[in-house]
Every structure is written in structure tokens, then in C-alpha cells.
Short mmCIF file of C-alpha atoms in Angstrom, two decimals:
data_model
loop_
_atom_site.label_atom_id
_atom_site.label_comp_id
_atom_site.label_asym_id
_atom_site.label_seq_id
_atom_site.Cartn_x
_atom_site.Cartn_y
_atom_site.Cartn_z
CA MET A 1 -51.95 128.26 34.52
CA GLU A 2 -49.20 125.76 35.29
CA VAL A 3 -49.03 123.96 31.96
CA LYS A 4 -45.68 123.27 30.38
CA TRP A 5 -46.40 123.87 26.72
CA ARG A 6 -45.16 121.35 24.20
CA HIS A 7 -42.97 121.91 21.21
CA TRP A 8 -42.23 119.92 18.07
CA ALA A 9 -40.94 116.56 19.25
CA ARG A 10 -37.53 115.72 17.84
CA PRO A 11 -35.43 112.60 17.75
CA ALA A 12 -32.29 114.18 19.13
CA ALA A 13 -31.53 115.83 22.47
CA PRO A 14 -32.05 118.48 23.54
CA LEU A 15 -35.80 118.18 23.08
CA ALA A 16 -36.40 121.94 23.31
CA LEU A 17 -36.79 123.45 19.86
CA VAL A 18 -36.67 127.10 18.90
CA LEU A 19 -39.10 128.06 16.16
CA LEU A 20 -37.20 130.81 14.43
CA ALA A 21 -39.06 133.76 12.98
CA ALA A 22 -38.21 135.67 9.86
CA THR A 23 -38.52 139.18 11.14
CA GLY A 24 -37.21 141.11 14.10
CA CYS A 25 -40.52 142.65 15.07
CA THR A 26 -41.27 142.12 18.76
CA GLY A 27 -43.93 144.69 19.50
CA THR A 28 -47.57 145.12 18.57
CA PRO A 29 -48.25 148.33 16.62
CA ASP A 30 -50.95 150.63 17.82
CA ALA A 31 -52.70 150.98 14.49
CA PRO A 32 -51.54 148.51 11.86
CA ALA A 33 -52.97 148.71 8.39
CA GLU A 34 -55.89 146.53 7.44
CA PRO A 35 -54.82 143.32 5.70
CA THR A 36 -54.44 143.62 1.95
CA GLY A 37 -53.69 140.00 1.09
CA THR A 38 -56.10 137.91 -0.93
CA PRO A 39 -56.90 134.44 0.38
CA SER A 40 -56.31 131.42 -1.75
CA THR A 41 -59.54 129.67 -2.70
CA SER A 42 -58.19 127.22 -5.25
CA GLY A 43 -58.76 124.07 -3.21
CA ALA A 44 -60.45 120.85 -4.12
CA ARG A 45 -63.76 122.50 -3.30
CA SER A 46 -64.87 126.12 -3.47
CA THR A 47 -64.19 127.64 -0.08
CA SER A 48 -65.83 130.80 1.23
CA VAL A 49 -63.08 132.64 3.05
CA ALA A 50 -63.60 134.82 6.09
CA ARG A 51 -62.24 138.31 5.35
CA VAL A 52 -63.64 139.72 8.56
CA CYS A 53 -60.67 141.80 9.75
CA ALA A 54 -61.14 144.26 6.89
CA GLY A 55 -64.84 144.71 7.54
CA PRO A 56 -66.78 142.74 10.14
CA ALA A 57 -70.53 143.01 10.18
CA ALA A 58 -71.74 146.20 11.85
CA GLY A 59 -73.66 146.14 15.09
CA PRO A 60 -76.99 147.82 15.82
CA ALA A 61 -76.95 151.59 15.33
CA LYS A 62 -79.61 152.03 18.01
CA ALA A 63 -80.01 150.41 21.38
CA PRO A 64 -82.27 147.33 21.23
CA ALA A 65 -85.44 147.48 23.27
CA GLY A 66 -84.69 146.99 26.95
CA ALA A 67 -80.91 147.30 26.56
CA VAL A 68 -78.74 149.27 28.98
CA THR A 69 -76.79 151.95 27.13
CA VAL A 70 -73.09 152.29 27.90
CA ASP A 71 -71.45 155.70 27.52
CA PRO A 72 -67.84 155.87 26.24
CA ALA A 73 -67.38 159.27 27.86
CA LYS A 74 -67.66 157.71 31.33
CA VAL A 75 -64.55 155.77 32.29
CA GLY A 76 -65.54 152.43 33.80
CA ASP A 77 -69.19 152.75 32.76
CA LEU A 78 -69.34 149.23 31.26
CA ALA A 79 -67.99 147.45 34.33
CA GLU A 80 -70.11 149.55 36.70
CA LYS A 81 -73.37 148.99 34.84
CA THR A 82 -72.64 145.27 34.54
CA LYS A 83 -72.21 145.15 38.31
CA LYS A 84 -75.46 147.00 39.03
CA ASN A 85 -77.74 145.10 36.65
CA PRO A 86 -79.19 141.58 37.03
CA PRO A 87 -78.24 138.53 34.99
CA ASN A 88 -79.50 138.24 31.41
CA THR A 89 -79.10 141.98 30.76
CA THR A 90 -78.32 143.30 27.30
CA PHE A 91 -75.76 146.11 27.17
CA TRP A 92 -75.42 148.35 24.09
CA LEU A 93 -72.10 150.17 23.77
CA ARG A 94 -72.37 153.51 22.02
CA PRO A 95 -69.92 154.37 19.22
CA GLY A 96 -66.55 155.51 20.52
CA LYS A 97 -63.64 154.32 22.64
CA HIS A 98 -64.77 152.77 25.92
CA ARG A 99 -62.28 152.59 28.81
CA LEU A 100 -62.13 150.71 32.06
CA ALA A 101 -60.84 152.14 35.32
CA SER A 102 -57.07 152.50 35.45
CA ASP A 103 -56.53 149.54 37.80
CA ARG A 104 -55.09 146.59 35.87
CA TYR A 105 -57.78 144.32 37.34
CA ALA A 106 -60.72 146.57 36.45
CA GLN A 107 -62.16 144.06 33.96
CA VAL A 108 -65.84 143.55 33.26
CA VAL A 109 -67.32 140.63 35.20
CA PRO A 110 -70.52 139.55 33.46
CA LYS A 111 -73.44 137.74 35.06
CA LYS A 112 -75.05 134.64 33.60
CA GLY A 113 -76.64 135.29 30.23
CA ASP A 114 -75.41 138.86 29.83
CA ARG A 115 -75.14 140.16 26.28
CA TYR A 116 -72.78 142.87 25.04
CA LEU A 117 -73.56 144.52 21.70
CA GLY A 118 -71.33 147.12 20.11
CA ALA A 119 -72.70 149.90 17.96
CA PRO A 120 -70.75 150.66 14.76
CA GLY A 121 -67.39 152.05 15.93
CA ALA A 122 -67.65 150.76 19.52
CA VAL A 123 -64.20 149.87 20.90
CA LEU A 124 -63.21 148.63 24.34
CA ASP A 125 -59.60 149.77 24.73
CA GLY A 126 -57.32 148.56 27.52
CA ARG A 127 -54.71 151.28 26.85
CA LYS A 128 -51.97 148.71 27.65
CA THR A 129 -53.01 149.28 31.28
CA ASN A 130 -55.80 146.80 31.97
CA GLN A 131 -54.86 143.13 31.82
CA TYR A 132 -58.28 141.69 31.03
CA ALA A 133 -61.44 142.84 29.28
CA PHE A 134 -64.03 140.23 30.31
CA GLY A 135 -63.55 137.71 33.13
CA GLY A 136 -65.42 135.74 35.76
CA THR A 137 -67.14 132.38 35.68
CA ALA A 138 -70.64 133.33 34.52
CA ARG A 139 -72.01 131.04 31.81
CA ASP A 140 -73.66 131.79 28.50
CA VAL A 141 -72.31 135.30 27.95
CA THR A 142 -72.51 136.82 24.45
CA ILE A 143 -70.21 139.44 22.91
CA ARG A 144 -71.12 140.74 19.47
CA HIS A 145 -69.95 143.54 17.16
CA LEU A 146 -67.32 144.83 19.57
CA THR A 147 -63.65 145.63 19.09
CA VAL A 148 -61.45 144.67 22.06
CA GLN A 149 -57.87 145.89 21.86
CA HIS A 150 -54.68 146.99 23.64
CA PHE A 151 -55.06 144.84 26.77
CA ALA A 152 -51.94 143.58 28.53
CA ALA A 153 -52.66 140.00 29.55
CA PRO A 154 -49.67 138.02 30.89
CA ASN A 155 -48.13 135.13 28.97
CA ASN A 156 -50.53 132.14 28.64
CA GLU A 157 -53.49 134.19 29.87
CA GLY A 158 -56.26 135.75 27.83
CA VAL A 159 -58.17 139.02 27.47
CA VAL A 160 -61.72 137.88 26.64
CA ASN A 161 -63.25 135.11 28.77
CA HIS A 162 -60.13 135.21 30.91
CA ASP A 163 -61.51 132.70 33.43
CA MET A 164 -62.58 130.14 30.80
CA ALA A 165 -66.30 130.21 31.57
CA ASP A 166 -68.63 127.89 29.64
CA GLY A 167 -71.12 128.62 26.93
CA TRP A 168 -69.78 131.96 25.70
CA VAL A 169 -70.58 133.18 22.20
CA ILE A 170 -68.26 135.62 20.46
CA GLU A 171 -69.54 136.83 17.09
CA HIS A 172 -68.60 139.60 14.65
CA ALA A 173 -65.94 140.83 17.06
CA LYS A 174 -62.44 142.17 16.60
CA ILE A 175 -59.99 141.01 19.26
CA GLN A 176 -56.68 142.54 18.33
CA TYR A 177 -53.34 144.03 19.40
CA ASN A 178 -53.49 142.52 22.88
CA SER A 179 -50.70 140.84 24.84
CA GLY A 180 -51.08 137.19 25.76
CA ALA A 181 -54.04 135.46 24.10
CA GLY A 182 -56.86 137.48 22.64
CA LEU A 183 -59.35 134.92 23.81
CA MET A 184 -59.57 131.96 26.19
CA ALA A 185 -62.10 129.16 25.86
CA GLY A 186 -64.65 127.23 27.88
CA ALA A 187 -66.92 124.31 27.14
CA ARG A 188 -69.56 124.88 24.44
CA GLN A 189 -67.87 128.10 23.37
CA GLN A 190 -68.68 129.44 19.91
CA VAL A 191 -66.40 131.85 18.10
CA ARG A 192 -67.88 132.94 14.80
CA ALA A 193 -67.21 135.54 12.11
CA SER A 194 -64.62 137.32 14.24
CA CYS A 195 -61.16 138.80 13.69
CA LEU A 196 -58.42 137.47 15.98
CA ARG A 197 -55.54 139.64 14.88
CA GLU A 198 -51.97 140.41 15.97
CA ASN A 199 -52.30 139.34 19.57
CA GLY A 200 -49.02 138.92 21.38
CA GLN A 201 -49.14 135.17 21.91
CA TYR A 202 -52.28 133.45 20.55
CA GLY A 203 -55.43 134.49 18.79
CA MET A 204 -57.16 132.01 21.09
CA ASN A 205 -55.76 129.77 23.83
CA ALA A 206 -58.25 126.90 24.06
CA TYR A 207 -57.14 125.73 27.48
CA LYS A 208 -59.36 125.36 30.56
CA SER A 209 -58.39 124.40 34.07
CA GLY A 210 -59.37 120.80 34.65
CA ASP A 211 -59.15 119.97 30.92
CA SER A 212 -62.91 120.30 30.51
CA ILE A 213 -63.44 122.03 27.17
CA THR A 214 -65.99 120.15 25.06
CA HIS A 215 -68.03 121.01 21.98
CA LEU A 216 -65.95 123.98 20.85
CA VAL A 217 -66.93 125.72 17.59
CA VAL A 218 -64.58 128.03 15.68
CA GLU A 219 -66.29 129.04 12.45
CA GLY A 220 -65.86 131.71 9.79
CA ASN A 221 -63.11 133.69 11.56
CA GLU A 222 -60.00 135.42 10.28
CA ILE A 223 -57.02 134.50 12.45
CA THR A 224 -53.93 136.40 11.44
CA GLY A 225 -50.63 137.85 12.63
CA ASN A 226 -50.73 136.28 16.09
CA ASN A 227 -47.65 135.68 18.23
CA ALA A 228 -46.79 139.28 17.45
CA ASP A 229 -44.54 139.34 20.54
CA ASP A 230 -42.49 136.42 19.17
CA TRP A 231 -42.61 134.18 22.25
CA GLU A 232 -40.59 131.37 20.73
CA ARG A 233 -37.64 133.74 20.47
CA ARG A 234 -38.21 135.22 23.91
CA LYS A 235 -38.71 131.83 25.58
CA PRO A 236 -36.94 129.25 23.43
CA GLY A 237 -38.66 125.89 23.17
CA CYS A 238 -41.85 127.00 24.92
CA GLY A 239 -44.16 125.71 22.18
CA CYS A 240 -46.47 128.51 23.26
CA THR A 241 -47.43 130.30 20.06
CA GLY A 242 -49.68 130.27 17.03
CA GLY A 243 -53.02 131.29 15.65
CA ILE A 244 -54.93 128.97 17.99
CA LYS A 245 -53.59 126.48 20.54
CA PHE A 246 -55.88 123.63 21.70
CA TRP A 247 -55.15 121.74 24.91
CA ALA A 248 -57.21 118.71 26.03
CA VAL A 249 -60.27 119.72 24.03
CA ASP A 250 -62.83 116.94 23.52
CA GLY A 251 -64.93 117.75 20.47
CA ALA A 252 -64.13 120.70 18.20
CA ASP A 253 -65.44 121.92 14.86
CA ILE A 254 -62.96 124.21 13.14
CA ARG A 255 -64.47 125.23 9.81
CA GLY A 256 -64.52 128.01 7.26
CA ASN A 257 -61.71 130.03 8.84
CA TRP A 258 -58.95 131.98 7.12
CA VAL A 259 -55.84 131.25 9.22
CA HIS A 260 -52.92 133.14 7.75
CA ASP A 261 -49.61 134.85 8.37
CA ASN A 262 -49.30 133.82 11.99
CA ARG A 263 -45.81 133.71 13.47
CA GLY A 264 -45.54 130.02 14.25
CA ALA A 265 -48.18 127.38 13.58
CA GLY A 266 -51.62 128.26 12.29
CA LEU A 267 -53.60 125.67 14.28
CA TRP A 268 -51.90 123.58 16.99
CA ALA A 269 -53.74 120.83 18.87
CA ASP A 270 -51.40 119.72 21.65
CA ASN A 271 -52.00 117.10 24.36
CA ASN A 272 -55.00 114.78 24.62
CA ASN A 273 -57.28 116.54 22.22
CA ASN A 274 -59.93 114.34 20.65
CA ASP A 275 -62.69 114.37 18.05
CA PHE A 276 -61.71 117.32 15.86
CA ARG A 277 -63.22 118.22 12.53
CA ILE A 278 -61.03 120.66 10.64
CA GLU A 279 -62.73 121.42 7.34
CA ASP A 280 -63.21 124.04 4.63
CA ASN A 281 -60.48 126.30 6.03
CA VAL A 282 -57.82 128.25 4.17
CA LEU A 283 -54.51 127.88 6.03
CA GLU A 284 -51.79 129.88 4.35
CA GLY A 285 -48.62 131.86 4.85
CA ASN A 286 -48.04 130.76 8.45
CA ASP A 287 -44.37 130.76 9.51
CA GLY A 288 -44.64 127.25 10.87
CA ALA A 289 -46.97 124.35 10.12
CA ALA A 290 -50.49 125.03 8.96
CA LEU A 291 -51.67 122.31 11.31
CA MET A 292 -49.99 120.42 14.15
CA TYR A 293 -51.86 117.54 15.77
CA GLU A 294 -49.79 116.30 18.71
CA THR A 295 -50.33 113.60 21.37
CA SER A 296 -54.00 113.63 20.43
CA TYR A 297 -56.73 111.41 19.01
CA ASN A 298 -59.38 110.96 16.31
CA ALA A 299 -59.73 113.78 13.79
CA VAL A 300 -61.06 114.52 10.32
CA VAL A 301 -59.07 117.03 8.22
CA ARG A 302 -60.83 117.59 4.93
CA ASP A 303 -61.56 120.08 2.15
CA ASN A 304 -58.95 122.58 3.30
CA THR A 305 -56.67 124.75 1.16
CA ILE A 306 -53.20 124.64 2.71
CA ARG A 307 -50.80 126.93 0.93
CA ARG A 308 -47.34 128.53 1.45
CA ASN A 309 -46.94 127.40 5.06
CA ASN A 310 -43.79 126.53 7.00
CA TRP A 311 -41.44 128.56 4.82
CA VAL A 312 -39.79 130.29 7.78
CA VAL A 313 -39.38 127.29 10.10
CA GLY A 314 -38.61 124.78 7.37
CA ARG A 315 -36.01 127.00 5.74
CA ALA A 316 -34.40 127.95 9.06
CA TYR A 317 -33.74 124.34 9.98
CA ALA A 318 -32.60 123.37 6.50
CA GLU A 319 -30.06 126.19 6.55
CA ARG A 320 -28.76 124.84 9.88
CA GLY A 321 -28.31 121.41 8.34
CA ASP A 322 -31.22 119.85 10.22
CA GLU A 323 -32.65 117.09 8.00
CA PHE A 324 -35.85 116.43 9.96
CA PRO A 325 -38.89 116.62 7.61
CA TYR A 326 -40.70 119.60 9.05
CA ALA A 327 -43.96 119.77 7.15
CA ALA A 328 -47.10 121.81 6.56
CA VAL A 329 -49.22 119.18 8.33
CA TYR A 330 -47.42 117.57 11.25
CA VAL A 331 -48.99 114.61 13.09
CA SER A 332 -46.95 113.76 16.17
CA GLU A 333 -47.77 110.85 18.50
CA SER A 334 -51.40 111.11 17.43
CA GLY A 335 -53.79 108.67 15.82
CA GLY A 336 -57.13 106.99 15.64
CA GLU A 337 -58.16 105.16 18.79
CA PRO A 338 -61.51 103.29 18.86
CA ARG A 339 -61.47 103.15 22.66
CA VAL A 340 -61.64 106.94 22.89
CA GLY A 341 -65.17 107.96 21.94
CA ALA A 342 -65.45 110.30 18.94
CA ARG A 343 -67.23 110.79 15.62
CA THR A 344 -64.41 108.85 13.96
CA ASP A 345 -61.92 106.24 15.09
CA ARG A 346 -59.13 107.40 12.77
CA ILE A 347 -57.25 110.47 11.75
CA GLU A 348 -58.46 110.94 8.22
CA ILE A 349 -56.85 113.58 5.98
CA TYR A 350 -58.59 113.84 2.64
CA ARG A 351 -59.76 116.10 -0.21
CA ASN A 352 -57.27 118.81 0.74
CA LEU A 353 -55.15 120.95 -1.55
CA LEU A 354 -51.57 121.34 -0.30
CA GLU A 355 -49.78 123.79 -2.57
CA ASP A 356 -46.26 125.23 -2.37
CA ASN A 357 -45.69 124.51 1.29
CA TRP A 358 -42.35 123.58 2.80
CA SER A 359 -42.98 119.80 2.58
CA GLY A 360 -46.28 118.02 2.84
CA ILE A 361 -47.38 115.69 5.66
CA THR A 362 -45.14 114.16 8.33
CA LEU A 363 -46.34 111.35 10.60
CA TRP A 364 -43.88 111.16 13.48
CA GLU A 365 -43.59 109.21 16.71
CA ASN A 366 -40.99 109.88 19.37
CA ALA A 367 -39.95 106.52 20.81
CA ASP A 368 -38.75 108.17 23.99
CA ARG A 369 -42.00 110.04 24.69
CA PHE A 370 -44.48 108.14 26.86
CA CYS A 371 -46.09 108.42 30.29
CA ASN A 372 -43.53 109.19 33.04
CA SER A 373 -40.67 109.53 30.59
CA PRO A 374 -38.51 112.69 30.90
CA ALA A 375 -39.08 113.09 27.15
CA ASN A 376 -42.77 113.72 27.84
CA THR A 377 -42.67 117.45 28.38
CA SER A 378 -46.46 117.57 28.89
CA THR A 379 -45.53 117.23 32.54
CA GLY A 380 -47.86 115.09 34.64
CA TYR A 381 -50.00 113.96 31.71
CA CYS A 382 -50.54 110.45 30.44
CA THR A 383 -52.54 109.01 27.55
CA LEU A 384 -56.32 108.93 27.67
CA LEU A 385 -56.11 105.16 28.04
CA VAL A 386 -54.31 105.23 31.40
CA LYS A 387 -56.01 107.26 34.11
CA ASP A 388 -53.39 106.53 36.76
CA THR A 389 -50.09 107.79 35.36
CA HIS A 390 -48.12 105.99 38.04
CA ARG A 391 -49.06 102.64 36.55
CA CYS A 392 -46.70 103.36 33.64
CA LYS A 393 -43.51 102.19 35.26
CA ARG A 394 -41.42 99.07 35.27
CA PRO A 395 -41.95 96.20 35.35
CA ALA A 396 -45.64 96.59 34.40
CA ILE A 397 -44.99 98.92 31.43
CA ALA A 398 -43.09 96.15 29.63
CA GLY A 399 -46.19 93.94 29.38
CA ALA A 400 -49.75 94.11 28.09
CA PRO A 401 -51.79 96.25 28.24
CA LEU A 402 -49.53 99.02 29.48
CA TYR A 403 -46.82 98.47 26.86
CA SER A 404 -49.34 99.72 24.32
CA ASP A 405 -51.49 102.04 26.42
CA CYS A 406 -48.74 104.13 28.08
CA ARG A 407 -47.56 105.40 24.70
CA TRP A 408 -49.17 107.99 22.47
CA LYS A 409 -49.19 106.27 19.10
CA THR A 410 -49.23 107.59 15.56
CA GLN A 411 -51.66 105.02 14.20
CA ARG A 412 -54.70 104.62 11.95
CA VAL A 413 -53.89 107.71 9.93
CA ASP A 414 -55.54 107.60 6.49
CA ILE A 415 -54.27 110.14 3.91
CA HIS A 416 -56.17 109.98 0.63
CA ASP A 417 -57.65 111.92 -2.27
CA ASN A 418 -55.47 114.97 -1.64
CA ARG A 419 -53.71 117.09 -4.23
CA PHE A 420 -50.05 117.86 -3.44
CA VAL A 421 -48.50 120.59 -5.59
CA LEU A 422 -44.91 121.78 -5.31
CA ASP A 423 -43.19 124.43 -7.46
CA THR A 424 -39.67 124.81 -6.05
CA SER A 425 -39.26 128.14 -7.88
CA VAL A 426 -42.13 129.50 -5.74
CA VAL A 427 -40.91 128.03 -2.45
CA LYS A 428 -37.34 128.94 -3.42
CA CYS A 429 -35.77 125.97 -1.75
CA ALA A 430 -32.31 124.69 -2.45
CA ALA A 431 -32.61 121.97 0.20
CA GLU A 432 -35.19 119.19 0.29
CA CYS A 433 -38.60 120.84 0.69
CA GLY A 434 -40.99 118.38 -0.94
CA ARG A 435 -41.17 115.42 1.41
CA MET A 436 -43.79 113.12 2.86
CA ALA A 437 -42.57 111.27 5.93
CA LEU A 438 -43.55 108.34 8.12
CA LEU A 439 -40.94 107.79 10.79
CA ALA A 440 -39.72 107.56 14.38
CA ASN A 441 -36.41 107.86 16.18
CA TYR A 442 -34.26 105.10 17.62
CA GLY A 443 -35.40 104.64 21.22
CA THR A 444 -32.65 105.45 23.72
CA TYR A 445 -33.97 106.55 27.13
CA PRO A 446 -34.82 106.56 29.99
CA GLU A 447 -32.90 103.49 31.13
CA TRP A 448 -36.12 101.63 32.03
CA SER A 449 -37.85 102.31 28.69
CA PRO A 450 -39.33 99.24 26.99
CA TYR A 451 -39.30 101.08 23.66
CA LYS A 452 -35.56 101.15 22.96
CA GLY A 453 -34.08 100.46 19.55
CA GLU A 454 -36.15 100.29 16.36
CA ARG A 455 -39.35 98.95 17.92
CA VAL A 456 -41.36 102.15 17.54
CA ALA A 457 -39.92 102.98 14.11
CA ASP A 458 -40.95 99.56 12.82
CA ALA A 459 -44.38 99.84 14.42
CA VAL A 460 -45.26 103.28 13.11
CA THR A 461 -43.99 102.47 9.63
CA LEU A 462 -45.27 98.94 9.13
CA GLU A 463 -47.72 97.89 11.84
CA GLN A 464 -49.92 100.79 12.95
CA HIS A 465 -52.12 101.14 9.86
CA ASN A 466 -50.81 104.46 8.59
CA ARG A 467 -51.66 104.72 4.94
CA TRP A 468 -51.36 107.08 1.98
CA HIS A 469 -53.45 106.23 -1.12
CA ASP A 470 -55.26 107.70 -4.13
CA ASN A 471 -53.48 111.07 -3.98
CA VAL A 472 -52.25 113.30 -6.82
CA TYR A 473 -48.65 114.56 -6.75
CA LEU A 474 -47.47 117.39 -8.96
CA GLY A 475 -43.82 118.37 -8.65
CA PRO A 476 -40.63 116.75 -7.33
CA TRP A 477 -41.89 114.90 -4.26
CA SER A 478 -39.81 112.43 -2.26
CA PHE A 479 -40.44 110.28 0.77
CA VAL A 480 -38.95 109.29 4.14
CA ALA A 481 -39.87 106.05 5.91
CA GLY A 482 -38.70 104.38 9.09
CA ASP A 483 -36.09 106.93 10.10
CA MET A 484 -34.44 110.01 8.66
CA SER A 485 -31.74 107.99 6.89
CA ARG A 486 -34.22 106.30 4.56
CA GLY A 487 -34.96 108.70 1.76
CA LEU A 488 -37.12 107.05 -0.90
CA ASP A 489 -38.18 107.76 -4.44
CA THR A 490 -41.71 107.10 -5.65
CA GLY A 491 -41.05 103.48 -6.61
CA GLN A 492 -39.45 102.62 -3.28
CA TRP A 493 -42.29 104.31 -1.38
CA GLN A 494 -44.85 102.21 -3.25
CA ALA A 495 -42.89 98.95 -3.09
CA THR A 496 -42.52 96.39 -0.30
CA PRO A 497 -42.23 96.80 2.64
CA TYR A 498 -43.91 100.23 2.73
CA ARG A 499 -46.60 99.80 0.06
CA GLN A 500 -47.72 103.42 0.27
CA ASP A 501 -49.73 105.53 -2.16
CA ALA A 502 -51.52 102.73 -3.99
CA GLY A 503 -53.73 104.31 -6.66
CA SER A 504 -51.88 107.63 -6.52
CA THR A 505 -50.52 109.49 -9.56
CA PHE A 506 -47.18 111.26 -9.84
CA ASP A 507 -46.03 113.94 -12.29
CA PRO A 508 -42.67 115.37 -11.13
CA GLN A 509 -42.56 117.90 -13.97
CA ALA A 510 -45.99 119.43 -13.35
CA GLY A 511 -45.51 121.45 -10.19
CA GLY A 512 -44.65 124.75 -11.89
#
């Protein structure tokens, strides 16, 4: 997979950014304890939280009628019986530890419509020898009630659905303690009520060759402790970590998940994603942002509890003297675009509780990042409005329509009816850790860029319909607008020229 993964875009060179982690752990333990933390459910609405890692629903204790029984005592029995049976076969894995042959490429290759059901206690164990558990291109495969662990997938590759086949359903599964990504994704994939835990890079890497993932559902899962191998430290600036990474996904419903304690971001949508609904999740305790929405389009983010995120990354940069407003929700070069078909034509962020995070919401646009610019580290990609990337060059890029269409824009972002709570004694921050931000950098390069100077900063701040309103603020919040030098108090934020947070209430003493 030859994708150069993105990182947080920054105004200053070098663009590569190292997301520092708080601990020195670099390995994945063989038998970590079950999670003992209690999810926060104190959001604007009552949220049912997925505690599936501690006790996922048990599979059938007896083989269903017509199912092929798989024996854990026979090494390679699952792959061999899959090979011998026709499509649309149901396989029932007996209790016990199932193993593949010792070859690293001895993965199971399902046929169309195959179904894999684990009995209580059924585990498929890669013994750190096999790279992949389930691969191939067969559609409409189902995996239920099965634990898949200790596989050694390479960086950016995945253990389950390695070849990104379409229509897979993964339910009531545990995918844990693997290298690489626990799970890849294809179109129409459904991941429900499963535990994606302590995988070396991602819980799930929602990338498919050809950028053809559509109608992805991620519902009711617990996604925790991923990036256990600390890839941002091993490969600085890779932007290749988190609970789930989404790449060029068109249509996703991410709801009812408990995304917590991942090393890096919780959820990261990076590069030409569109039409996301992120709702009724609990996103908490992630080292980096709870949610990053980057160079992407059209999303609804609502009714989520977002708590205690970004403490590690935010604090690390503050201690280095970096004043950029790293935030719990980071929207970078992303916005609503009516010309890109979706269920909404905005990014709407509403009815969320953001409590005791390192800062709140940052809307950022990098003036130097556009199609064909060296600052666009999503190499070879352009916006969804320009199919032929080579059109974005001078002199045409300086005029309509390319001046607008060759640039990913942070626009039409509507932030309303949220509750922002900050208790600095909980976050334990001496530096500024309670900011909202709407800003860009001063455009400087490449030499042929038509976006130099303050053009983008003025546009994102004043012209692109980005709006906060009708929110509740408890605690000592402050604001940044235009560029990092413009720190504002509440009155300045609400006054001309910014006119933000009309109808909002502020109580700086009430965060504790």
C-alpha cells in the first residue's frame, strides 16, 4: 500500500510532526488485563457505551445445523476446510486455540458468503508467526464470536480482511494484540459490537486500493489501546496511528462506540473522506485528538461525549513552547461542499459534551497545502472537485474556478449547542489549554502559489461561513482567530469582525 500517511498540518516548516507518547511501552503484551476503566456517559444525551472487550457476547455452544466443525487440535484445519468446501459454507470453530500452518502466508482465504462462528472460548492465534488471519477478495464474508490475536501484519497492513474485500460483517469479535492493523475495510463493511484492542498500529485501517470504500458502518464497538507499537515514535511524522484511520471513505456511520486510551488520535479521517455521521460515541482518554477530520468533506458530529483527550500531545507541545492550538476536535482543510454529494452539505458539530480535554475545537487551514504543492503530503492526491491534478498549476490555478477548487477549504463548519467544560485542576495545565481556534498560516510557498500572504487566513476566518453559536462554556476559555498571534477574550471573539458565538453563554468560574 503506497500511501504516504498525513500528519497534523502545521504552519511552520518542517511539516513533519512527531506525536509524542507518554509512556515508553513499545511492545504488545501477550496477556494484558481486561480493561477496568469506566466510560463516561455524562453527555448531552444518555449514551449506551460498548464495554465489549471485558465480555463480548458468546457464540453458539453447539454447531449450527449444516455447519462444518473446525478442530483446534488440528493445525491448519480452518484454512484447509475453507479450501475444500464450497462458497456460502458456515464454519463453527470449537472452543480452544486454533492455529494456522507455520508459514507466514498460511492465512484463511474465504469464498463468497462464507461464515465463521466461534464457540465460547474459540481463539484463532497467529503465534506472532502468521502475518494474516483472513484474506482474499471474496465478498460478503461474516466473522462472529471469534477472537483473533497475535498476528504479525506489516506496517499499514491488516490481519482480518487483509485484501479489503467488500461486504464483510464482523460482529461480537475480539481482534487484539496484533501487529499492524487489526482490521482492514472494504465497501459496505459492517463492524459491530466488537473489541479492537491493543493492535500495533490501528484498530482498523479503513483504506482500500482504488479509494472505493463506501457505506461503512462502525457501531457499538470498543476501540482501545491501539498503536501499541508506538509508530509515531518509530517513524516520526508518519501520521499512521490511532484507533481507526479512514482514507477516502465515501459514506460512513460511526455510532455508539467507546473509543478510549488509544496512543494517538481516537478517530482520524484523512484525505478525501465524505459524508460521515459520527454520533452517540464516547471518545475519551486518547493521547491525541478525539477526532481529526482532515482534507475531507461533509460530516455530522453530534451527541458525542468527548472527555480527557489530547492530554499527552497537547502537553508535549506546550512544554516545548509550541503555541499552536492542538485540540480535542481538529478540523483541518475540511468543510461542507454542496458539489460533493452527501447527506449534508456542511460540517455540523452539535449537541456534544466536551469536558476536560486539552482545548476544544480548532478549525485550521494550511495556506501552503493544495494540489501539486510540496506541502500536500497526500502525494498524488487532489481535491474531489478537480479530477485531473495536473490542471492545478500556473497560470490556470490563479484564476476561477481552479483558484477555489484546487484547495481543500475549511468552510461551512457550524458549531452549535455544545457544552464545553474545562477544569484546569483536572487537566493540570499551566499553559493555555482551553482554546477554540479559527485560523490559518501566512502563505509562503511554493514560489508559484496564488495563496501567499494573508489571503487564506482572511478567507477561513471571515469569508468561508465558519460559525460558532448557541454553545455553553464553563471554565476559563479563550479564543484564537486569524493566526496564532491573535489571542482573544470572549468579548473580542463575539465582536466585529469575528462575530462568533452569538447566543452562547460563558461562565469562567464554573468549570471546576
